[in-house]
CSV table of C-alpha atoms in Angstrom, one decimal:
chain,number,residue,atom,x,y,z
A,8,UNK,CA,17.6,-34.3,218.3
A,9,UNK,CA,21.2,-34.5,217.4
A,10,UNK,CA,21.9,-36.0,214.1
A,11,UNK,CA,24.4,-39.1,213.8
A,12,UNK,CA,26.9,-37.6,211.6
A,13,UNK,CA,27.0,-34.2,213.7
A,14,UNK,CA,26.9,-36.3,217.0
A,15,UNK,CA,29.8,-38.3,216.2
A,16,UNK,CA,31.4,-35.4,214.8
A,17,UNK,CA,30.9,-34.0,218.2
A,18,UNK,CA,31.9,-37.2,220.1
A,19,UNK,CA,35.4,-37.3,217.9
A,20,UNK,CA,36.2,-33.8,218.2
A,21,UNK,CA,36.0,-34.4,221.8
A,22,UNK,CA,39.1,-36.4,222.3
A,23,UNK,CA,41.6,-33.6,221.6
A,24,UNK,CA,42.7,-30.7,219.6
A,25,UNK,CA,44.3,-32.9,217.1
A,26,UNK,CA,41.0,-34.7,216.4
A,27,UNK,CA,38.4,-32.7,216.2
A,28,UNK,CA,37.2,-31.6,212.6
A,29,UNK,CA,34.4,-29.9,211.1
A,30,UNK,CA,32.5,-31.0,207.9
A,31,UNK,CA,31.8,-29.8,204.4
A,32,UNK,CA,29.3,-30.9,201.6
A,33,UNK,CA,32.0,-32.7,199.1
A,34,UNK,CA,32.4,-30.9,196.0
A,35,UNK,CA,31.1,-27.2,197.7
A,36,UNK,CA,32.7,-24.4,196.8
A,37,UNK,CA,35.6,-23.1,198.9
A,38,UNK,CA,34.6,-20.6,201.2
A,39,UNK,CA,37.8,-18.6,203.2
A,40,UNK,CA,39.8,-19.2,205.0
A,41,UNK,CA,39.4,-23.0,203.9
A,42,UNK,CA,41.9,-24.7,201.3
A,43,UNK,CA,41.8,-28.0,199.6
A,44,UNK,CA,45.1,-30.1,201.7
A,45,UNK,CA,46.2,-31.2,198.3
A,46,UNK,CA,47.8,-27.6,198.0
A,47,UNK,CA,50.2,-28.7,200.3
A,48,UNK,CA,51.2,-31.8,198.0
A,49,UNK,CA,51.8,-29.5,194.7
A,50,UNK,CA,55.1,-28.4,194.0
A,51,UNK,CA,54.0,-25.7,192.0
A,52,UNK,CA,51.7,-24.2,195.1
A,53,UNK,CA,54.6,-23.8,197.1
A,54,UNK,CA,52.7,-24.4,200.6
A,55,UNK,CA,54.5,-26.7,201.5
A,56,UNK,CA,57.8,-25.0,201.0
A,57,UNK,CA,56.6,-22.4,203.0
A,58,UNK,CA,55.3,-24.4,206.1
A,59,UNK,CA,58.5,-26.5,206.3
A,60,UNK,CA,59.9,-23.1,206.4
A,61,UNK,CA,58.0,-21.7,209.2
A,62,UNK,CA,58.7,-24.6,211.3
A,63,UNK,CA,62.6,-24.4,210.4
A,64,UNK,CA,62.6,-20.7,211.8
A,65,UNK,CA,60.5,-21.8,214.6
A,66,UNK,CA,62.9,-24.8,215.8
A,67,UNK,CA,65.8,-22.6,215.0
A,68,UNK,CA,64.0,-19.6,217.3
A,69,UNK,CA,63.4,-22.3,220.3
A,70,UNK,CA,67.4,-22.9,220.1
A,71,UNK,CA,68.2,-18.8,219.6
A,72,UNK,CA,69.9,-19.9,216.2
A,73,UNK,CA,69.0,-18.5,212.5
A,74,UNK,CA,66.9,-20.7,210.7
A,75,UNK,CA,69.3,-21.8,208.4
A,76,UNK,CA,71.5,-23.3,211.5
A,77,UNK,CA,68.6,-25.6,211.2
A,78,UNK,CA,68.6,-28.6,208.7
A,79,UNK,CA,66.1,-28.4,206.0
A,80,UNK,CA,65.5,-31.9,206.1
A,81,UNK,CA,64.8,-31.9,210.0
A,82,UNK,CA,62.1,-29.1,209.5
A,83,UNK,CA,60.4,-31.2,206.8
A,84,UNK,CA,60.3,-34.4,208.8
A,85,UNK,CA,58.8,-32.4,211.6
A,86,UNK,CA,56.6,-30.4,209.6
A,87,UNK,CA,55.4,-33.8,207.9
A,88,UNK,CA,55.0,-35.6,211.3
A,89,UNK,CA,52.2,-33.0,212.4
A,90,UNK,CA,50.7,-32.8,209.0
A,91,UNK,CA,50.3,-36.7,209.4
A,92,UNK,CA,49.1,-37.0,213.0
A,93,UNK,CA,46.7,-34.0,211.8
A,94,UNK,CA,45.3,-36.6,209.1
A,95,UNK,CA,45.2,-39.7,210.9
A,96,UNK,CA,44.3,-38.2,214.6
A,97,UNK,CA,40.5,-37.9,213.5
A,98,UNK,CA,40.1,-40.9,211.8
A,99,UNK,CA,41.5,-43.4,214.3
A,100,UNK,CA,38.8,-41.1,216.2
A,101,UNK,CA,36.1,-42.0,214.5
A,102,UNK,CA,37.4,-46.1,214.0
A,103,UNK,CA,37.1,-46.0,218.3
A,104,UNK,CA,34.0,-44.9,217.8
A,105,UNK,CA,32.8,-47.3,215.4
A,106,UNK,CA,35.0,-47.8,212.5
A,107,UNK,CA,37.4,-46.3,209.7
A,108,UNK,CA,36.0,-44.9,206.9
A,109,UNK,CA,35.5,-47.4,204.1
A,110,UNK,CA,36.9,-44.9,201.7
A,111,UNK,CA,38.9,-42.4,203.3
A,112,UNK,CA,39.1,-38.8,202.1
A,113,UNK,CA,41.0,-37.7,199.8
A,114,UNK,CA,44.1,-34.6,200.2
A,115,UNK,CA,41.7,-32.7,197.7
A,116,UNK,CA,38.6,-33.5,199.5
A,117,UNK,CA,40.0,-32.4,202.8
A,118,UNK,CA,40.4,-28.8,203.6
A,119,UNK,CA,42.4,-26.7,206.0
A,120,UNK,CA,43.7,-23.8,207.0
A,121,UNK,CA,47.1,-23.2,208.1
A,122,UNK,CA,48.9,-22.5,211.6
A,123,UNK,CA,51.4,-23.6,213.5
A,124,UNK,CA,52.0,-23.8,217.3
A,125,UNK,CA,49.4,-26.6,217.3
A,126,UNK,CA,46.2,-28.3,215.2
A,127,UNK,CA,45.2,-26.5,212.3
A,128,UNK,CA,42.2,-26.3,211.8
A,129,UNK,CA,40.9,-29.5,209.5
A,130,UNK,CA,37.3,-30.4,207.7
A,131,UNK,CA,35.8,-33.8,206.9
A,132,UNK,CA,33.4,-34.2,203.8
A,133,UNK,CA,30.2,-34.7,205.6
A,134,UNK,CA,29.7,-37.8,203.6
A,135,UNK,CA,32.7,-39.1,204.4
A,136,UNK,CA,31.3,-38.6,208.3
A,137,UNK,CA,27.7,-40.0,207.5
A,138,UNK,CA,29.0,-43.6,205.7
A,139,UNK,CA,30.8,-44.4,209.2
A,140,UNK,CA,27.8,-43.5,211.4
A,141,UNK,CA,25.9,-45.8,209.2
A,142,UNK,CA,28.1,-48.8,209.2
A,143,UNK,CA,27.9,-51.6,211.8
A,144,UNK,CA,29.1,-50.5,215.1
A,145,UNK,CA,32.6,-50.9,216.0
A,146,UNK,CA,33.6,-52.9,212.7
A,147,UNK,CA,37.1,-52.5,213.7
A,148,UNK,CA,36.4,-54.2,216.9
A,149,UNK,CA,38.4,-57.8,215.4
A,150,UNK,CA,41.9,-56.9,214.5
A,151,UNK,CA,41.4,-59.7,211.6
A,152,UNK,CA,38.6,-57.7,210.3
A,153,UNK,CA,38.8,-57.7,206.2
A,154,UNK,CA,37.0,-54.2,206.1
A,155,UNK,CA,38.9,-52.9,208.4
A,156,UNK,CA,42.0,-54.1,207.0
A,157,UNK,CA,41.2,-52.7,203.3
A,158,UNK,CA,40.0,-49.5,205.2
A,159,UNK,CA,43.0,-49.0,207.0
A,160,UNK,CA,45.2,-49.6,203.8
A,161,UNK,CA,43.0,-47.4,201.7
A,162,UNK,CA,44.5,-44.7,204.2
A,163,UNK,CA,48.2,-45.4,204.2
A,164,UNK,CA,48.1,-45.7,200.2
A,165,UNK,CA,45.6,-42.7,199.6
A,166,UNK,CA,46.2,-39.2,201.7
A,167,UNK,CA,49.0,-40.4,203.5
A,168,UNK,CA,51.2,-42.0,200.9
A,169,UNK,CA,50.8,-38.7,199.4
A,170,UNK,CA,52.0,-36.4,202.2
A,171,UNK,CA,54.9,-39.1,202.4
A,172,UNK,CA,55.2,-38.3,198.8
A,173,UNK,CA,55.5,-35.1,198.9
A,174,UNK,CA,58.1,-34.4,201.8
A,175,UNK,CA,60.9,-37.3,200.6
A,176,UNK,CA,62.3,-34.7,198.0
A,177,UNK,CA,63.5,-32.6,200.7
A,178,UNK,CA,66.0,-35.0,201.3
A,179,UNK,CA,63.8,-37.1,204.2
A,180,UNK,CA,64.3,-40.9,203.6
A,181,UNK,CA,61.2,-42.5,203.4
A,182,UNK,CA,62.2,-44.8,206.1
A,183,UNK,CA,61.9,-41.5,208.3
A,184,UNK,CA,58.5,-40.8,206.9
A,185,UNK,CA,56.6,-43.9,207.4
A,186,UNK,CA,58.3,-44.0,210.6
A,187,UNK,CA,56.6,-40.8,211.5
A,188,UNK,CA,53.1,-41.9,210.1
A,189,UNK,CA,53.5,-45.0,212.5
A,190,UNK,CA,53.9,-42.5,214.8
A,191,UNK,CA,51.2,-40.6,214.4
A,192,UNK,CA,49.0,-43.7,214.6
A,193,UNK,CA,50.6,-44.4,218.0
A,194,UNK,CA,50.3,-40.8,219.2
A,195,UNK,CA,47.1,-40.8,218.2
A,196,UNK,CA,46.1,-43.9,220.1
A,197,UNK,CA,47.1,-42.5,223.1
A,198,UNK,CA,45.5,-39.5,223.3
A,199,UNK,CA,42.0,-41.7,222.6
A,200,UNK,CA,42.8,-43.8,225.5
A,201,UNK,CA,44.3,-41.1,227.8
A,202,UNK,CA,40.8,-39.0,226.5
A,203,UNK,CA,38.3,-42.0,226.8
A,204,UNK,CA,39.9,-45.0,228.4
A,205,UNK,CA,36.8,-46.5,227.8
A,206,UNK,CA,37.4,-46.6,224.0
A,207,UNK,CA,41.2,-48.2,225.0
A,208,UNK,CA,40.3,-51.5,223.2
A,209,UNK,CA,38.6,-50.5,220.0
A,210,UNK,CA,41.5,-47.5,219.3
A,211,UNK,CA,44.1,-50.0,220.0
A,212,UNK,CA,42.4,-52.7,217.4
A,213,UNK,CA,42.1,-49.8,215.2
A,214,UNK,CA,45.6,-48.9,214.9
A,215,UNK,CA,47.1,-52.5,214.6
A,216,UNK,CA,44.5,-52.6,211.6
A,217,UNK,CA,47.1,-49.3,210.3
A,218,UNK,CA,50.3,-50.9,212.0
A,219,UNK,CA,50.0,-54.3,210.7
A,220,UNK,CA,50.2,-53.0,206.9
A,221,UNK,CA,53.4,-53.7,204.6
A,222,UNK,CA,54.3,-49.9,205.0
A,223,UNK,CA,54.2,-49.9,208.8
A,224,UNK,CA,55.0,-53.0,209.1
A,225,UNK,CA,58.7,-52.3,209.7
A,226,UNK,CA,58.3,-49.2,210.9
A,227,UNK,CA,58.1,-49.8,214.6
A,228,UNK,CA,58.3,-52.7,216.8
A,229,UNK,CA,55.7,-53.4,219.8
A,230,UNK,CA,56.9,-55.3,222.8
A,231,UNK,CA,54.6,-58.6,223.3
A,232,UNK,CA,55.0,-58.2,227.0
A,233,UNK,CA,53.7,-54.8,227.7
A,234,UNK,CA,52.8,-53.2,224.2
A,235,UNK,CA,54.9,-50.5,224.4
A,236,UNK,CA,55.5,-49.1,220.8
A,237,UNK,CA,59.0,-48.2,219.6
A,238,UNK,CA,59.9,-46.4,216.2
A,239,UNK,CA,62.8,-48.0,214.0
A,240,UNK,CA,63.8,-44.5,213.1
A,241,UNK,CA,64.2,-40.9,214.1
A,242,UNK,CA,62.1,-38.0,213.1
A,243,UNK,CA,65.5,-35.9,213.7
A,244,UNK,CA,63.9,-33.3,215.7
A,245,UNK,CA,67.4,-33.6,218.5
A,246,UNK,CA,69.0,-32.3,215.8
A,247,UNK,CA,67.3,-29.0,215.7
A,248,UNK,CA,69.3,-27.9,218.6
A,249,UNK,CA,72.3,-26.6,219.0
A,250,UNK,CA,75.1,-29.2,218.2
A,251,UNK,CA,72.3,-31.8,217.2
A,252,UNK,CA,72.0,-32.5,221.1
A,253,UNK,CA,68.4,-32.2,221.7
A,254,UNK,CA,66.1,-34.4,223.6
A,255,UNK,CA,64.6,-37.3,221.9
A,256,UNK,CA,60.9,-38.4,221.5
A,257,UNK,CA,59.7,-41.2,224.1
A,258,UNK,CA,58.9,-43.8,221.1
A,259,UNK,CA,62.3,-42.7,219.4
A,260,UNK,CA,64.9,-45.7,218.4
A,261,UNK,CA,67.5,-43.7,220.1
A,262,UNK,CA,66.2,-44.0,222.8
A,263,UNK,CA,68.2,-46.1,225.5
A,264,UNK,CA,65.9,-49.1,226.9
């Protein structure tokens, strides 16, 4: 018989490439190819440095340009956006499920390892796994749920205030940033629903639980009569191509309604 925490492991990393996970003991020794995220949020590491420079060379490559016809700032905000959605995707997951964490993981107690091209590869403490499968099922369920509320703002002010963190000094405003964690949550969303449309309702309660905090607040606007999410800024990825005339994302401000 399957355990809870592996089954809903199992059940998560069924939606998509950008939720699944696999899980660690917290505190266990680091075995390779895994890394502790937080690397990526340390100057001195200089990971992060070198994915937003990966991604530069690969935007610039998609264009036929050198990387440096590519802004650094537009590389970051991309390179940010998937490190985000990468972060959030699982545990909007596992709130569909049954509910967000009550204390989400932190960058150190998360590990990776790196690639691009798609999700890296990403691991959940198992404990972090095993206190959702024992809550109450689908706690997020009521938009105006005070647990879910200080769950979902645990998140934004914990792992992902830190990626946000450490991207704005390479020139991204933070208006960008949050803007691309809002996002993420709405990305994410619709994979679950386009996955499991049975789990529509309790994804979409989820994510207003993330939405409806002061640093997403004003981040995006959704319209009353159809729900369709919009993003008050741009993650600048038209500007990777040549002359800064690229296509735009479908949730993108500059987009033309």
């Amino acid at each position: 018989m399957t355990e809870p925490t592996t089954a809903l492991q199992e059940q998560v990393s069924a939606l998509g490439p950008f939720f699944t996970f696999e899980t660690h003991a917290a505190g266990s020794e680091l075995v390779s190819p895994w890394r502790k995220l937080s690397e990526v949020a340390r100057v001195e590491s200089g990971v992060l440095e070198e994915r937003v420079a990966s991604v530069r060379a690969a935007l610039a490559a998609g264009g036929g340009r050198p990387a440096e016809a590519v802004e650094l700032r537009v590389a970051a905000s991309v390179a940010h956006l998937g490190l985000v959605a990468r972060v959030v995707s699982p545990m909007l997951g596992l709130a569909a499920l049954h509910r967000l964490p009550p204390r989400p993981p932190t960058l150190d107690e998360l590990r990776w390892h790196s690639g691009l091209g798609g999700a890296f590869a990403l691991s959940l403490p198992r404990e972090t796994v095993a206190a959702v499968a024992a809550g109450d099922a689908v706690a997020t369920d009521d938009a105006g749920s005070v647990a879910g509320a200080r769950a979902a703002a645990a998140l934004l002010a914990g792992p992902v205030r830190d990626l946000v963190d450490a991207v704005a000094p390479f020139s991204v405003s933070r208006r960008i940033l949050w803007g691309n964690v809002a996002s993420a949550v709405n990305g994410a969303t619709a994979g679950i629903v386009s996955a499991a449309p049975a789990l529509a309702r309790p994804a979409r309660t989820a994510a207003l639980l993330m939405l409806r905090q002061p640093q997403l607040r004003d981040a995006h606007t959704l319209d009353p009569r159809n729900g369709r999410f919009r993003r008050r800024s741009c993650c600048l990825i038209y500007r990777a191509a040549p002359d800064a005339a690229g296509a735009v994302c479908g949730d993108c401000v500059l987009v033309r309604r």
